[in-house]
Tab-separated table of C-alpha atoms and ligand atoms in Angstrom:
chain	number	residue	atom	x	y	z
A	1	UNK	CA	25.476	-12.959	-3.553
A	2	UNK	CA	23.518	-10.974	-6.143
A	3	UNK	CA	19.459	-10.058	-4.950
A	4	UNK	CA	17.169	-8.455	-6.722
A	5	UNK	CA	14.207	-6.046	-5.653
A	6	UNK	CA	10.859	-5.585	-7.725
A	7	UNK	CA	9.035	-2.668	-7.454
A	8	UNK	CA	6.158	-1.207	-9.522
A	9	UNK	CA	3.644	0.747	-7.694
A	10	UNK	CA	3.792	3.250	-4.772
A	11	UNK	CA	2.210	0.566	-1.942
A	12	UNK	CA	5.594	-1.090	-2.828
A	13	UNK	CA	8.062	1.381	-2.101
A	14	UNK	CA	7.507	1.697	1.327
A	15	UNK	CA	8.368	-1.857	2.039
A	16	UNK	CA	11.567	-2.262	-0.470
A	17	UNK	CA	12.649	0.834	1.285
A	18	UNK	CA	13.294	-0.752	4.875
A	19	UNK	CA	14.689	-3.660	3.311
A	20	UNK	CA	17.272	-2.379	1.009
A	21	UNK	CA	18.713	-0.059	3.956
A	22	UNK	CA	18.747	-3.499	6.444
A	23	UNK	CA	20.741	-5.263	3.286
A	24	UNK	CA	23.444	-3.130	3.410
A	25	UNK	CA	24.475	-4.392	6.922
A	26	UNK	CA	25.783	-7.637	4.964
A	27	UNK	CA	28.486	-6.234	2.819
A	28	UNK	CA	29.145	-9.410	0.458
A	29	UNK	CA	25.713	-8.842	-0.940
A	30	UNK	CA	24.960	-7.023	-4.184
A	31	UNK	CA	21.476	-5.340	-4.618
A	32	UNK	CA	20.178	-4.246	-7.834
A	33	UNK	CA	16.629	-2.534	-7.714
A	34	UNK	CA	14.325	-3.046	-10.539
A	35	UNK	CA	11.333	-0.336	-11.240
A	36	UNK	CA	8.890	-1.723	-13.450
A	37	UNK	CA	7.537	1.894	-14.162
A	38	UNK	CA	3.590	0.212	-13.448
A	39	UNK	CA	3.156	3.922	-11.570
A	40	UNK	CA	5.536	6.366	-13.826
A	41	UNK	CA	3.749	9.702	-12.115
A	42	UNK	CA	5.869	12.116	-10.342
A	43	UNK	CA	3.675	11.967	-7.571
A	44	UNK	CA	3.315	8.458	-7.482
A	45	UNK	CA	6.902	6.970	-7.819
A	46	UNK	CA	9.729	9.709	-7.843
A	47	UNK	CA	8.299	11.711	-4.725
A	48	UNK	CA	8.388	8.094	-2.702
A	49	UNK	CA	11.987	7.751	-3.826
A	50	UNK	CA	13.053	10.769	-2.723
A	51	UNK	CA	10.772	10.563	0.473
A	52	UNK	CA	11.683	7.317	1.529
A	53	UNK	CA	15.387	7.998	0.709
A	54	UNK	CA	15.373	5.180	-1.919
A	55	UNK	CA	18.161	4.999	-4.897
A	56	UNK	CA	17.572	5.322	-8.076
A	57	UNK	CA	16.356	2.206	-9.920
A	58	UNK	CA	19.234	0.611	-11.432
A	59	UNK	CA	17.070	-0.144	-13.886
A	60	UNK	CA	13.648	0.803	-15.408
A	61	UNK	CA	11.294	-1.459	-17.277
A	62	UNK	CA	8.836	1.567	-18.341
A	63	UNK	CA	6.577	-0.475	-18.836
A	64	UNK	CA	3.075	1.921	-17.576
A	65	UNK	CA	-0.383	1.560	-17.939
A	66	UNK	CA	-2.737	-1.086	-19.467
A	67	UNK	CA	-5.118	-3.681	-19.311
A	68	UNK	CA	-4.216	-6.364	-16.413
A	69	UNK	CA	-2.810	-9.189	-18.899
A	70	UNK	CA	-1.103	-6.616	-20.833
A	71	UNK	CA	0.566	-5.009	-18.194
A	72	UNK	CA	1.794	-8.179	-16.839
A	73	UNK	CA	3.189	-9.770	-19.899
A	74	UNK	CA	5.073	-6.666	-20.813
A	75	UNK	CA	6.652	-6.572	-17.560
A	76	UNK	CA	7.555	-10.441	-18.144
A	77	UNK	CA	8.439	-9.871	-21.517
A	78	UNK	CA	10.933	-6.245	-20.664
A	79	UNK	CA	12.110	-8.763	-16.810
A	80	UNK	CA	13.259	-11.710	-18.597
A	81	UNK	CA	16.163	-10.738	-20.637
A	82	UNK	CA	17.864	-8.539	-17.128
A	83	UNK	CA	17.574	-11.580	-15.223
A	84	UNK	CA	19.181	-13.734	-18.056
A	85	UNK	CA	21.777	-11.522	-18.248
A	86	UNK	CA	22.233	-10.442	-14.609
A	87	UNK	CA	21.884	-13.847	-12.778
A	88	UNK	CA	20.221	-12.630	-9.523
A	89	UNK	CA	20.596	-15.407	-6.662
A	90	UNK	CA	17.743	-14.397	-5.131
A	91	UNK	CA	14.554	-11.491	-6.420
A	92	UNK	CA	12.676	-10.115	-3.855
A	93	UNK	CA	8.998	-9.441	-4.741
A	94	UNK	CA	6.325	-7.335	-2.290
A	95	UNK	CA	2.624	-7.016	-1.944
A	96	UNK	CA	0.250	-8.055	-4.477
A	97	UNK	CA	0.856	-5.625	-7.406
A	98	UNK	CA	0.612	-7.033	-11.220
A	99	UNK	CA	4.523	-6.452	-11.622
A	100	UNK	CA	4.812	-8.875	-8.367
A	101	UNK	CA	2.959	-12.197	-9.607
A	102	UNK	CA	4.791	-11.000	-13.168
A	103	UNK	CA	8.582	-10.940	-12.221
A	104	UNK	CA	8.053	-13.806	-9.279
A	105	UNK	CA	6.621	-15.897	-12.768
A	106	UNK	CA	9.509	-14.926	-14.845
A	107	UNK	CA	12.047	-16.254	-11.859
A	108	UNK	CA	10.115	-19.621	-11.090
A	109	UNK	CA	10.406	-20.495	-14.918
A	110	UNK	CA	14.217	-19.653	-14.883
A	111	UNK	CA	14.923	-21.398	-11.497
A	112	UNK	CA	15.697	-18.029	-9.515
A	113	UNK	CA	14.618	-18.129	-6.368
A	114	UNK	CA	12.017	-15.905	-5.361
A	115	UNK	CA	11.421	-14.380	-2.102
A	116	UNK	CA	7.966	-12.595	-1.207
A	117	UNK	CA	7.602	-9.730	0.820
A	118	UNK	CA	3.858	-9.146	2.437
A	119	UNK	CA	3.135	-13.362	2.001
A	120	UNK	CA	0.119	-15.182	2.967
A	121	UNK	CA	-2.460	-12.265	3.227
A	122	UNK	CA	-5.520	-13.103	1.944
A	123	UNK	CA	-9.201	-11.787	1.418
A	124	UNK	CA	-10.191	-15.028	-0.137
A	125	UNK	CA	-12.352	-12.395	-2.830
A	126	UNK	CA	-10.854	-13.705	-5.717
A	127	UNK	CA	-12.909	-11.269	-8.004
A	128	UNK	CA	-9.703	-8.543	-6.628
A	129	UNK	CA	-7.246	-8.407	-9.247
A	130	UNK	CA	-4.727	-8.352	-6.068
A	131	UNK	CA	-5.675	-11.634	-4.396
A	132	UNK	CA	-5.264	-13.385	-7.502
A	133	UNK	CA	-1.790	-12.020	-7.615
A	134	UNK	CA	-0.998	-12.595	-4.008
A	135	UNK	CA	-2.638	-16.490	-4.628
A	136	UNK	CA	-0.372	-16.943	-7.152
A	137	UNK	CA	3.543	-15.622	-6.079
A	138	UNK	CA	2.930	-17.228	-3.131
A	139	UNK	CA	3.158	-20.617	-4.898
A	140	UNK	CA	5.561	-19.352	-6.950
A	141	UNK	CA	7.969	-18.318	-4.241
A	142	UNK	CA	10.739	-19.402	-2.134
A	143	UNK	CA	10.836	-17.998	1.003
A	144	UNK	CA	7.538	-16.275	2.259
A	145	UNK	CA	7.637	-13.197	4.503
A	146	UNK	CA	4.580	-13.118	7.012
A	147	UNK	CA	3.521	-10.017	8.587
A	148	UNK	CA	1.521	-11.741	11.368
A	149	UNK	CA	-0.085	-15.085	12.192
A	150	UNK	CA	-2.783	-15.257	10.083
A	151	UNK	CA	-0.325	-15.111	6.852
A	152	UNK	CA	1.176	-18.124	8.106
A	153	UNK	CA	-1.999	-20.229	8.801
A	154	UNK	CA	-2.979	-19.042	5.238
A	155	UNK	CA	-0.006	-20.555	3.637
A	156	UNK	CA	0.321	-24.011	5.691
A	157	UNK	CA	-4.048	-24.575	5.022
A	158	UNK	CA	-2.225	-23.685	0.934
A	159	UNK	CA	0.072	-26.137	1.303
A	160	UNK	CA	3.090	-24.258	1.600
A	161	UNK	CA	5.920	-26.432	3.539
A	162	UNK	CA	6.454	-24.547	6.966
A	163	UNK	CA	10.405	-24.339	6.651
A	164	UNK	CA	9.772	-21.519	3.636
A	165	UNK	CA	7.375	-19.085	5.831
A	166	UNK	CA	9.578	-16.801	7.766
A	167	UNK	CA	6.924	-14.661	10.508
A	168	UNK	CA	9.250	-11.227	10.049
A	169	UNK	CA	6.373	-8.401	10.746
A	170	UNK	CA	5.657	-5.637	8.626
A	171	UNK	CA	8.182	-4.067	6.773
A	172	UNK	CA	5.988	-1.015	5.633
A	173	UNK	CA	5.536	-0.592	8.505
A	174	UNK	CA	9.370	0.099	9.410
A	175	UNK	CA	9.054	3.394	6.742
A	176	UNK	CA	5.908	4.479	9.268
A	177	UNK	CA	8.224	3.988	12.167
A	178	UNK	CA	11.024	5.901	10.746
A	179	UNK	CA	9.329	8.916	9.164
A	180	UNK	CA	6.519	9.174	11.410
A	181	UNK	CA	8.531	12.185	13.625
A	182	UNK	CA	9.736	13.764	10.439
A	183	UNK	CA	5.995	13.993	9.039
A	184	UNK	CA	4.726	15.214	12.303
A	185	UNK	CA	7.376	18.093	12.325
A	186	UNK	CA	7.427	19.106	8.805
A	187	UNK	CA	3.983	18.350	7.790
A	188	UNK	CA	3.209	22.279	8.480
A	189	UNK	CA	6.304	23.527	6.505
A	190	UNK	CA	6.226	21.612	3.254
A	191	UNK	CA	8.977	19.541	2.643
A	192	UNK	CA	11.901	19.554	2.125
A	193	UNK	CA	11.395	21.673	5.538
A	194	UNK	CA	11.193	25.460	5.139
A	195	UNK	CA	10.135	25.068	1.959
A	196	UNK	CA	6.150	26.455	1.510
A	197	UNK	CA	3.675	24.678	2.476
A	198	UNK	CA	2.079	22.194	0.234
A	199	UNK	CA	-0.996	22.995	-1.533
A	200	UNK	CA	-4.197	21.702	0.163
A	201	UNK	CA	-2.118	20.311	3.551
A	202	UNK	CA	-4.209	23.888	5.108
A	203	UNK	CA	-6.099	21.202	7.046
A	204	UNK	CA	-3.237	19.912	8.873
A	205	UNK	CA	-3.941	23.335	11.314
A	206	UNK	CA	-7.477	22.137	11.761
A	207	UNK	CA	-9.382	20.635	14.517
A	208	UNK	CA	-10.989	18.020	12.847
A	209	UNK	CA	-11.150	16.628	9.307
A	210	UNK	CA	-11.890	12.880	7.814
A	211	UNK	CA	-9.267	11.938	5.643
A	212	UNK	CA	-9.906	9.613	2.344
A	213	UNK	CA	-8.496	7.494	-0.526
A	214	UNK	CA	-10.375	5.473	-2.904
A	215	UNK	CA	-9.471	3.817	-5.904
A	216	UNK	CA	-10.544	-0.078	-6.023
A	217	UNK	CA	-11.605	-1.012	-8.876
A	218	UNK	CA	-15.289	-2.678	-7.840
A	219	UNK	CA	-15.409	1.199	-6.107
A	220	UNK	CA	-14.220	3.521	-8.891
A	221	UNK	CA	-15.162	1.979	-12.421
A	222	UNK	CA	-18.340	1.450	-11.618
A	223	UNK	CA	-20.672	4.322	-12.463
A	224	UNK	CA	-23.206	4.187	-9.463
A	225	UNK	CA	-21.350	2.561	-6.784
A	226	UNK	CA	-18.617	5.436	-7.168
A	227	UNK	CA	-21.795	8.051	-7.086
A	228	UNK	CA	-23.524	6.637	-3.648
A	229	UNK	CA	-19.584	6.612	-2.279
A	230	UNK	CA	-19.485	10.376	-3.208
A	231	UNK	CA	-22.792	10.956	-1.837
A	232	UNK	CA	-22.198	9.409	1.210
A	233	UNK	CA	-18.821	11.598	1.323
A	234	UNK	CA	-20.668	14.705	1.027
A	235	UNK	CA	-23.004	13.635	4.158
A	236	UNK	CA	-19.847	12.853	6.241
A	237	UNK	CA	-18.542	16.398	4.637
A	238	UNK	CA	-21.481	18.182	6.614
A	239	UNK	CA	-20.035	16.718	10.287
A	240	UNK	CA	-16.671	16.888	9.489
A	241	UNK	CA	-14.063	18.448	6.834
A	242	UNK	CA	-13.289	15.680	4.108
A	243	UNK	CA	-9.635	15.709	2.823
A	244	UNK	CA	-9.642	13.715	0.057
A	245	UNK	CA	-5.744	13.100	-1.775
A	246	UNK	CA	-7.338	11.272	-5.317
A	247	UNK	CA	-5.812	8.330	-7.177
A	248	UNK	CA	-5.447	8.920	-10.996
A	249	UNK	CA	-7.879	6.302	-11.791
A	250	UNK	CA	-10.464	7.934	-9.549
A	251	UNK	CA	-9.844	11.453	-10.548
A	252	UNK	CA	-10.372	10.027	-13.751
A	253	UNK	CA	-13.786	7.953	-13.193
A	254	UNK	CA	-15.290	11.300	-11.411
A	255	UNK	CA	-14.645	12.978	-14.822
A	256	UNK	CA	-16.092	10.484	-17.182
A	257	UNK	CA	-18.656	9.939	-15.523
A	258	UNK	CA	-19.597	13.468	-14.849
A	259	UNK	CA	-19.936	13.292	-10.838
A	260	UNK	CA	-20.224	15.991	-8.285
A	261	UNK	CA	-17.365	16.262	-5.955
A	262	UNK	CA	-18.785	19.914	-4.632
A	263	UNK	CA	-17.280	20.798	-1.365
A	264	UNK	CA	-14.931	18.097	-0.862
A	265	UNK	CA	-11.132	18.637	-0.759
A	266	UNK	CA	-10.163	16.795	-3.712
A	267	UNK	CA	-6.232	16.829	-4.149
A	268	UNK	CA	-3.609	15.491	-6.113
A	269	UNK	CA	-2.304	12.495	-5.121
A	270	UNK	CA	0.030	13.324	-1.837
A	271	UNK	CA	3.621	12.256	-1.106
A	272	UNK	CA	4.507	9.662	1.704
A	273	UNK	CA	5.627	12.000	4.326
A	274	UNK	CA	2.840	14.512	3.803
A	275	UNK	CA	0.279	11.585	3.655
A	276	UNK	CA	1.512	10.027	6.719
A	277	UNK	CA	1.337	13.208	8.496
A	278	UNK	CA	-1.799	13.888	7.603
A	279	UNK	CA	-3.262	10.291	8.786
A	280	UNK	CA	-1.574	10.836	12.067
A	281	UNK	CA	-3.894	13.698	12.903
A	282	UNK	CA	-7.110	12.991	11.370
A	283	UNK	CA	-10.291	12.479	13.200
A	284	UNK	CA	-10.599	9.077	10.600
A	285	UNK	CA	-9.680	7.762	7.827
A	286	UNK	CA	-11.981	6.227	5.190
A	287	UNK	CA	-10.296	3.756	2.480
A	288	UNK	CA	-10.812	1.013	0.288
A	289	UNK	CA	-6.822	0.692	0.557
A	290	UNK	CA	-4.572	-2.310	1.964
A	291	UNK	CA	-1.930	-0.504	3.288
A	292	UNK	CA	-3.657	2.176	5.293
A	293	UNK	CA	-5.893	0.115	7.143
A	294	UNK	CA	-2.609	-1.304	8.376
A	295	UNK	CA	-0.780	2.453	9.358
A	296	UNK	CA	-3.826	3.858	11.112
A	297	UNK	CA	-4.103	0.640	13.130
A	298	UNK	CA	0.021	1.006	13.955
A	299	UNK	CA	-1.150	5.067	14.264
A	300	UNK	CA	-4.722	3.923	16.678
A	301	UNK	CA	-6.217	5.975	14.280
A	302	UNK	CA	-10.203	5.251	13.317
A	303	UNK	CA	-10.545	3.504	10.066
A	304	UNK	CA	-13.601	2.712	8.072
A	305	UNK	CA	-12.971	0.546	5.136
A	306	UNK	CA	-15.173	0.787	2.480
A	307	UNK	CA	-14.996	-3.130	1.420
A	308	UNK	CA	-16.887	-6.393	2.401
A	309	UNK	CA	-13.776	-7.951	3.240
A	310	UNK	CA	-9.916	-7.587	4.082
A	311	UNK	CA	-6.940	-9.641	3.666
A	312	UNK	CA	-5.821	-7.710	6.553
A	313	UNK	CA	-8.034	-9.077	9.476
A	314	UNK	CA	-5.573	-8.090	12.386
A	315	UNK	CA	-6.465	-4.368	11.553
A	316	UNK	CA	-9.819	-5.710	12.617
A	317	UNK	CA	-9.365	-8.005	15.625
A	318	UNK	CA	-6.513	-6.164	16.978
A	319	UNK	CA	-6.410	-2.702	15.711
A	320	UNK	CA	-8.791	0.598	14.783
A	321	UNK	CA	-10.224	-0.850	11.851
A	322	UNK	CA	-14.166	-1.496	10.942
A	323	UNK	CA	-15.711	-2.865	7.682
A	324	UNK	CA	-18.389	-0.420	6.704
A	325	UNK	CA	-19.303	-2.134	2.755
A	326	UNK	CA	-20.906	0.188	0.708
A	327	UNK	CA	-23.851	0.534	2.912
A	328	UNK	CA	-23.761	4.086	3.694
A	329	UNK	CA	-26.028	3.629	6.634
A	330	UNK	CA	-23.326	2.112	8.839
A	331	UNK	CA	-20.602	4.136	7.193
A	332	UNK	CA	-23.041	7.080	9.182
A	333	UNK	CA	-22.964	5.234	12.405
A	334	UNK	CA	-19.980	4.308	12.391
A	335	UNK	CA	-18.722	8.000	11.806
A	336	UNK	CA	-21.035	8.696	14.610
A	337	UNK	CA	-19.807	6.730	17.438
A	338	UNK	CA	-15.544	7.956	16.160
A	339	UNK	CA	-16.890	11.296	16.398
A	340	UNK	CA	-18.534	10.912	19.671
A	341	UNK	CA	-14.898	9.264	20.612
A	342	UNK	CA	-16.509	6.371	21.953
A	343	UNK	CA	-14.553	4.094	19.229
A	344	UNK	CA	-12.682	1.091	19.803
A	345	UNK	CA	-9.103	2.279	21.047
A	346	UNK	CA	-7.261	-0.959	19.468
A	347	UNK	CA	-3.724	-2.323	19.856
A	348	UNK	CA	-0.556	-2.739	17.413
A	349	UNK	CA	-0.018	-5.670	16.112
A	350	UNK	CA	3.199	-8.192	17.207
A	351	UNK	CA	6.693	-7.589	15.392
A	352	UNK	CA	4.976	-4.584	13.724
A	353	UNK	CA	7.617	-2.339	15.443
A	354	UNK	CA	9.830	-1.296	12.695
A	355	UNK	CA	12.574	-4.178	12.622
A	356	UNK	CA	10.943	-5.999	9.793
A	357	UNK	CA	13.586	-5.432	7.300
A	358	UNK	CA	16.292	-6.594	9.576
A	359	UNK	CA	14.898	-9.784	9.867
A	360	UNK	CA	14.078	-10.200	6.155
A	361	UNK	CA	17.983	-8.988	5.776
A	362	UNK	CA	18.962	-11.634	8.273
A	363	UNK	CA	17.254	-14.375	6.774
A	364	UNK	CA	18.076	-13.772	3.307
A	365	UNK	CA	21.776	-13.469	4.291
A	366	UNK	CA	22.173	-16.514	5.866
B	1	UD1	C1	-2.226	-0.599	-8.300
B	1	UD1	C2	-2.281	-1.988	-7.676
B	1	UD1	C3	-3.033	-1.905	-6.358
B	1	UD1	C4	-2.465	-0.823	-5.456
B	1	UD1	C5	-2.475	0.507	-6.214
B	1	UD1	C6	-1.928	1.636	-5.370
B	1	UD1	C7	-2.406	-3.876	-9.274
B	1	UD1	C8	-3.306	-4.886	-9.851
B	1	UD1	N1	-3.020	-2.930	-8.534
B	1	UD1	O1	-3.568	-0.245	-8.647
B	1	UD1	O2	-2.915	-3.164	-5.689
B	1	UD1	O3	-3.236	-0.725	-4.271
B	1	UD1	O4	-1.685	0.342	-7.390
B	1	UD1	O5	-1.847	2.835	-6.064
B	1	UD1	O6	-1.211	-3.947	-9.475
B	1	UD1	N2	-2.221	5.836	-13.400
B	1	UD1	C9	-1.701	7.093	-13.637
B	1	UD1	N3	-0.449	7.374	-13.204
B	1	UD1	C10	0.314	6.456	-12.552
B	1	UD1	C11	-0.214	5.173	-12.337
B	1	UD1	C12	-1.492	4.888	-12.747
B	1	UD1	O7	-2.342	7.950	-14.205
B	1	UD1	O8	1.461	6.787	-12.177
B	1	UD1	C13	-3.605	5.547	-13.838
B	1	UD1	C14	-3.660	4.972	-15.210
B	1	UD1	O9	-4.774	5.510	-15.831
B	1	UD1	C15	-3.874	3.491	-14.978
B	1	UD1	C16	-4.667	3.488	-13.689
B	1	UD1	O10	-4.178	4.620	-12.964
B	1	UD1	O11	-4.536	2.882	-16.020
B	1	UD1	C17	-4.491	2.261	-12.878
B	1	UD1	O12	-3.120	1.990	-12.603
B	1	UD1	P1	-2.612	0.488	-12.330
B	1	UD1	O13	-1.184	0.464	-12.020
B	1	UD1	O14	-3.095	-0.396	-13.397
B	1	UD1	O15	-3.428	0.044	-11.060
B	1	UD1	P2	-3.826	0.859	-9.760
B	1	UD1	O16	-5.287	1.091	-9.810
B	1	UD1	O17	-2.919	2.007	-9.516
């Protein structure tokens, strides 16, 4: 049996990673892993590989940046011909990247059967670029991988048939699980270990410092909301340190549009193990990202999401997440109450204990 992975963009390569390793159990099962080069910086792809101990792509689509319908159709157009040729029996998909709706369309028109990784989450803001993807290779697909209950109820109320939804947990997840001791050892000696410590990671020593990512579109392109983030950043900055790793799309945005960024810790974007260290320590993290409201509620560290909604509610009703919007008013009480540690404590999530990509592996061998 021949099965394909898809990956694209760095919230992807910590859920192939878990998945590919649990494959090999099954010996009479070829992999072949497919990068469609969506993220083609050093420090957004190859550092993950190396990090998460991934091989290289067997092949690489190259396809980089562009508009959303661009992007897609060139990873369509570069996808079809290897999957002609190569006749996967099955392509495994994950999240809700562009180059995840693109190669799960490509295999549904050619009759390959798709399986999704991360299925049935769902914000139900179809104005994010992500839930339309999500919407859509969820129809496309085959067999749909649920990382908790609320997936499924999504994708039975979408009229899914129950006997393709397969409840595994959360296979990014299984990365945190693994890597989460060697982050918390190395974090202070660089890594490889021994090696110098890595620029800006000073922090990591420190009491107490707010840790951030941002780089949604309806936060980032947009001229003022992106300034009142920033300002609200630099009032956080007076009550506690902020650390703040920077997409290249935001780095970008705070150029063009000429913003101040004054005492905050800007860096470059930071590699997995680094990252995950540093989330494990901080005082809070504040995100507009998917993934990371999921690893500080697996971490029960304090996250304040700067969205209206989440197609993650479990990080909510279960774990250490809180909504805060754009309304910097409860982003400062909010901050308040985790810094007077009278936040809620939370609790992890069922089958969210690093096994996810054996059951994914068990299912798709059988
Ligand atoms: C993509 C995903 C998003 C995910 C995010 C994580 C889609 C629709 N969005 O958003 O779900 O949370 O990745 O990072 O698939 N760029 C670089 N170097 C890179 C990659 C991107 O400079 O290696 C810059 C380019 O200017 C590019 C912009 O970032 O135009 C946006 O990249 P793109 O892949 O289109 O979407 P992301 O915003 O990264």
């Amino acid at each position: 049996m021949k099965v394909f992975h898809i990956v694209g963009a760095r919230p992807n390569f910590m859920k192939v990673a878990p998945v590919l390793q649990a494959l090999k159990a099954y010996p009479s099962i070829q992999q072949v892993l497919v990068h469609t080069g969506q993220h083609y910086d050093a420090n957004m792809s190859d550092v993950f590989f190396e990090q998460l101990g991934i091989p290289a792509p067997d092949v690489n689509l190259a396809v980089g940046s562009g508009t959303h319908a661009r992007q897609t159709a060139e990873i369509m157009t570069r996808f079809e011909p290897v999957v002609v040729e190569a006749k996967p029996d099955l392509v495994l998909v994950y999240g809700d990247v562009n180059s995840t709706v693109a190669a799960a369309l490509v295999c549904a028109k050619l009759g390959i059967r798709v399986g999704h990784v991360e299925a049935g989450l769902r914000s139900f803001d179809r104005s994010m670029p992500e839930e339309i993807n999500r919407l859509l290779t969820d129809q496309l697909a085959d067999a749909l991988f649920t990382p908790s209950e609320d997936g499924d109820a999504n994708l039975l109320k979408e009229g899914i048939p129950p006997h393709k939804i397969f409840r595994v947990g959360n296979a990014m997840i299984d990365s945190l699980v693994r890597l989460l001791p060697i982050a918390e050892r190395h974090n202070r000696n660089g890594w490889p270990a021994g090696s110098p410590a890595r620029p800006g990671l000073e922090c990591w020593g420190e009491e107490r410092y707010a840790l951030v990512t941002l780089h949604r579109p309806s936060n980032v392109d947009d001229s003022a909301a992106l300034k009142s983030i920033l300002e609200s950043l630099l009032a956080v900055n007076r009550d506690v340190a902020v650390v703040f790793p920077a997409h290249p799309r935001t780095r970008q945005r705070i150029s063009d549009f000429g913003l101040k960024t004054d005492q905050l810790r800007l860096l470059d974007p930071l590699p997995y193990v680094d990252f995950l260290g540093l989330q494990s320590r901080a005082q809070v993290v504040i995100t507009d990202s998917g993934g990371i409201q999921e690893e500080t509620t697996y971490l029960g560290v304090p996250c304040l999401t700067l969205r209206e909604n989440t197609e993650r509610p479990i990080t909510v009703t279960l774990g250490t997440n809180v909504l805060v919007g754009r309304d910097p008013e409860k982003l400062r009480v909010e901050l308040s109450t985790i810094l007077s540690g009278k936040h809620k404590k939370g609790t992890i999530p069922p089958l969210w204990d690093g096994h996810a990509g054996e059951r994914i592996a068990a299912v798709v061998a059988a």
